[in-house]
Short mmCIF file of C-alpha atoms in Angstrom, two decimals:
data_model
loop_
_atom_site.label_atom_id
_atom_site.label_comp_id
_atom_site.label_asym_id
_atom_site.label_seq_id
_atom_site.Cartn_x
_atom_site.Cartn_y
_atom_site.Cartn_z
CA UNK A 1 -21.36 -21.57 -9.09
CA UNK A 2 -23.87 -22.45 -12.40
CA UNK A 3 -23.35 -18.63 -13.28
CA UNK A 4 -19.37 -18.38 -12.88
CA UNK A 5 -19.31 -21.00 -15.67
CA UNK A 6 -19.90 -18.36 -18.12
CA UNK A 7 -16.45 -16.34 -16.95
CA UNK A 8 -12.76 -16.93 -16.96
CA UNK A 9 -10.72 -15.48 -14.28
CA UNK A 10 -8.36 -12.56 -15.88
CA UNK A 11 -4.79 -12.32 -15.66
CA UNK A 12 -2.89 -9.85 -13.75
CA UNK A 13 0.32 -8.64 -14.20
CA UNK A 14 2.54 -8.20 -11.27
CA UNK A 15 5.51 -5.95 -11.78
CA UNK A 16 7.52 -7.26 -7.92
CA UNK A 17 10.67 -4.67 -7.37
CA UNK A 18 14.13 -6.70 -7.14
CA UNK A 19 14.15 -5.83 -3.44
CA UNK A 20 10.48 -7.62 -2.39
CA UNK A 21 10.12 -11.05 -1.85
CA UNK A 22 6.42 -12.78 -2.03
CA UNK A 23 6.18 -15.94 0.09
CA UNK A 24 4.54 -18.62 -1.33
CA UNK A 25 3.28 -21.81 -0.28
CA UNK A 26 5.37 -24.44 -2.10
CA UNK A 27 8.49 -22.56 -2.37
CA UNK A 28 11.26 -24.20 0.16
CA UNK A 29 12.94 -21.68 2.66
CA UNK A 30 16.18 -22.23 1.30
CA UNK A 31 15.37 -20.99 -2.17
CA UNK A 32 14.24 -17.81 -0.49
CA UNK A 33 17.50 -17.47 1.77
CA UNK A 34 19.46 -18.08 -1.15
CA UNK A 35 17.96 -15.11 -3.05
CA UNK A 36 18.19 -12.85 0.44
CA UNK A 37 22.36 -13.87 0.36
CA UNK A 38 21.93 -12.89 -3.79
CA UNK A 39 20.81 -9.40 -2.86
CA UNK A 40 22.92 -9.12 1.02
CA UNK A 41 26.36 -9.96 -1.30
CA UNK A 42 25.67 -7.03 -4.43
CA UNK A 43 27.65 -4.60 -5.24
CA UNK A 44 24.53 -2.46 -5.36
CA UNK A 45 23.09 -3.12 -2.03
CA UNK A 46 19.64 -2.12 -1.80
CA UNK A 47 18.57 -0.05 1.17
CA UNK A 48 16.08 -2.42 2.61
CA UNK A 49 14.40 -6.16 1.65
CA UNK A 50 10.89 -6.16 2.10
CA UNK A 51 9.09 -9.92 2.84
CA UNK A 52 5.86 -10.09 2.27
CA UNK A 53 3.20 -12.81 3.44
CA UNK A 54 -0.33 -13.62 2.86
CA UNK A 55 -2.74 -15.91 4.85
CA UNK A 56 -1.31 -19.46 5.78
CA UNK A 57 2.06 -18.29 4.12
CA UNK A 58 2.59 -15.93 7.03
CA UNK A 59 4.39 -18.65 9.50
CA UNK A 60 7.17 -19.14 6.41
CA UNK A 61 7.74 -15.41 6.04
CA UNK A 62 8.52 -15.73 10.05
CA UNK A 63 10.76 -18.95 10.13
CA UNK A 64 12.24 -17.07 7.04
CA UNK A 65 13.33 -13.75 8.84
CA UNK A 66 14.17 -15.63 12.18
CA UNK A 67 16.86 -17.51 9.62
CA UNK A 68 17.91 -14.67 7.87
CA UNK A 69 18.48 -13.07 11.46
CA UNK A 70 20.64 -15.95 12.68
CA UNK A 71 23.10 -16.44 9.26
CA UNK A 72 23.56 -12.94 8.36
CA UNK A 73 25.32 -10.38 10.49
CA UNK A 74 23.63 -7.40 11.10
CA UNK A 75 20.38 -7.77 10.21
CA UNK A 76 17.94 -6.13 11.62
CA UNK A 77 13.88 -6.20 11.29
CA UNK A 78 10.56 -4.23 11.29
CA UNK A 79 7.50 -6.38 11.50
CA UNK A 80 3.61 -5.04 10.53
CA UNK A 81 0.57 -6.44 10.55
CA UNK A 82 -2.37 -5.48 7.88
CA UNK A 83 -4.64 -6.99 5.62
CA UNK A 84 -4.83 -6.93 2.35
CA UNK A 85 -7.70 -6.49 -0.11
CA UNK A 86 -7.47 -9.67 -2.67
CA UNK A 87 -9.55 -8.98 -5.82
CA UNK A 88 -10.13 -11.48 -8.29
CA UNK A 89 -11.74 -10.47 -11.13
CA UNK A 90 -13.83 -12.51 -14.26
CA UNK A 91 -13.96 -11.72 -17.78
CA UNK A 92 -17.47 -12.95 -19.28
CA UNK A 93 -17.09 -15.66 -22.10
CA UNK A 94 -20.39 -14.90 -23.22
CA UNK A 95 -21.97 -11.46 -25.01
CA UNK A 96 -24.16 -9.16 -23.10
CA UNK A 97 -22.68 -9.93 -19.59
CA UNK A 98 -20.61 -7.82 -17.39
CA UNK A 99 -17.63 -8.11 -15.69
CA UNK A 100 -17.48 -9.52 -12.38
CA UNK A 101 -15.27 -8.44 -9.58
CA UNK A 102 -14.74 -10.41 -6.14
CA UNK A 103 -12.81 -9.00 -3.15
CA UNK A 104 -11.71 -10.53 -0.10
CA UNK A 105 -9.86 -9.20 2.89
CA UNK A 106 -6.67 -11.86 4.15
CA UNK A 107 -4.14 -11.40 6.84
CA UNK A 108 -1.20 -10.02 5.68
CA UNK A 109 2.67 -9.36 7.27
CA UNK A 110 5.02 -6.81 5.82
CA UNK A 111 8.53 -7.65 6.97
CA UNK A 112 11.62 -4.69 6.41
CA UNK A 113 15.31 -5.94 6.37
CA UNK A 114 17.93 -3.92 6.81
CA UNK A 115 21.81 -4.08 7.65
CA UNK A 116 21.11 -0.38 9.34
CA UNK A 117 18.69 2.51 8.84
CA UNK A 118 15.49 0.73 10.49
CA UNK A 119 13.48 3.09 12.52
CA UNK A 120 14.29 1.83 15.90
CA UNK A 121 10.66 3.41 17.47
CA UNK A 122 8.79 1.39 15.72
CA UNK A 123 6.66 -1.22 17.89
CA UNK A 124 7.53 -3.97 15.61
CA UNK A 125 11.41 -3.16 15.03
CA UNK A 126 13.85 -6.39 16.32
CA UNK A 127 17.16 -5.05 16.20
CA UNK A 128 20.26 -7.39 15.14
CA UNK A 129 21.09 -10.33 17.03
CA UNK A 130 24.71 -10.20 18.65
CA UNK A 131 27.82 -11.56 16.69
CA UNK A 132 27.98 -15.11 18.87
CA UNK A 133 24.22 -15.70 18.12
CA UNK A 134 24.89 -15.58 14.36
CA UNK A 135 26.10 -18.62 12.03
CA UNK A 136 27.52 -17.66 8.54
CA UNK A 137 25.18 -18.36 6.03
CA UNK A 138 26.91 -20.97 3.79
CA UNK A 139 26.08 -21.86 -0.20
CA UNK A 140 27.18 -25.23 0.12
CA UNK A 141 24.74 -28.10 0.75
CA UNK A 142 24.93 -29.46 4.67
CA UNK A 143 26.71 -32.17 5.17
CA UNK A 144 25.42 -35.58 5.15
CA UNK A 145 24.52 -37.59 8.40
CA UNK A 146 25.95 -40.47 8.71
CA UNK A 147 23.98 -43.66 9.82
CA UNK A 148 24.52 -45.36 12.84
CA UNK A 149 26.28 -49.06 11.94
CA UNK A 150 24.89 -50.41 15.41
CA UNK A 151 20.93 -49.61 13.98
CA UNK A 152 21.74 -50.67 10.67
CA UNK A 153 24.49 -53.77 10.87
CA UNK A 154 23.38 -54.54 6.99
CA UNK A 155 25.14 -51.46 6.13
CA UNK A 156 28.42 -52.57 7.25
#
């Protein structure tokens, strides 16, 4: 670690299409469905959403799709497994040293959504889940709970 003192990790810039979501770590589910309902209610609907999930963030992408499956009609997924080759590279601070690349292979998942045109041979294709199984998505916040007056007789 003494050595990688003398280096400064160098930005990357990451042009994401409109279509392709990255899941994060901190980023709430809802935010994500939200955008998902953005693209599902264009004028312009694009051909196919693509998920994408690295490491621990993989278990979101899932709960995400297995939402997206149950509050919009018609959706249908592919689901692949890879890795992905992670590459951080370090610009020296100092003259006379070189550049320094690390690489690192992580689990990744690569979902495809799609109201129709999914391959249906696929081995990871999950077509779309019956009308009765599905809940509207809606944009308003869920209702409050109330509290139960016999637990809290304070409240009264």
């Amino acid at each position: 670690k003494g050595e990688m003192q003398k280096y400064e990790k160098a930005q990357i810039v990451d042009k994401t299409p409109e279509n392709e979501i990255k899941i994060g770590s901190h980023t709430p589910l809802r935010s994500y469905l939200g955008y998902i309902h953005f693209l599902l209610t264009k004028e312009k609907l694009p051909p196919n959403i693509t998920i994408k999930a690295i490491g621990n963030s993989i278990s979101e992408a899932i709960s995400l799709v297995s939402l997206c499956r149950k509050r919009f009609l018609g959706i249908e997924c592919i689901v692949q497994l890879s890795t992905f080759e992670l590459k951080d590279s370090y610009d020296p601070l100092e003259e006379g040293l070189d550049n320094v690349t690390k690489t690192k292979q992580l689990p990744m998942v690569i979902i495809t959504l799609a109201k129709s045109g999914l391959d249906i041979s696929h081995s990871g294709y999950h077509p779309a889940l019956p009308a009765e199984q599905v809940v509207p998505y809606s944009t308003s916040a869920p209702p409050k709970k109330k509290r139960n007056l016999k637990l809290y007789p304070s409240a009264r």
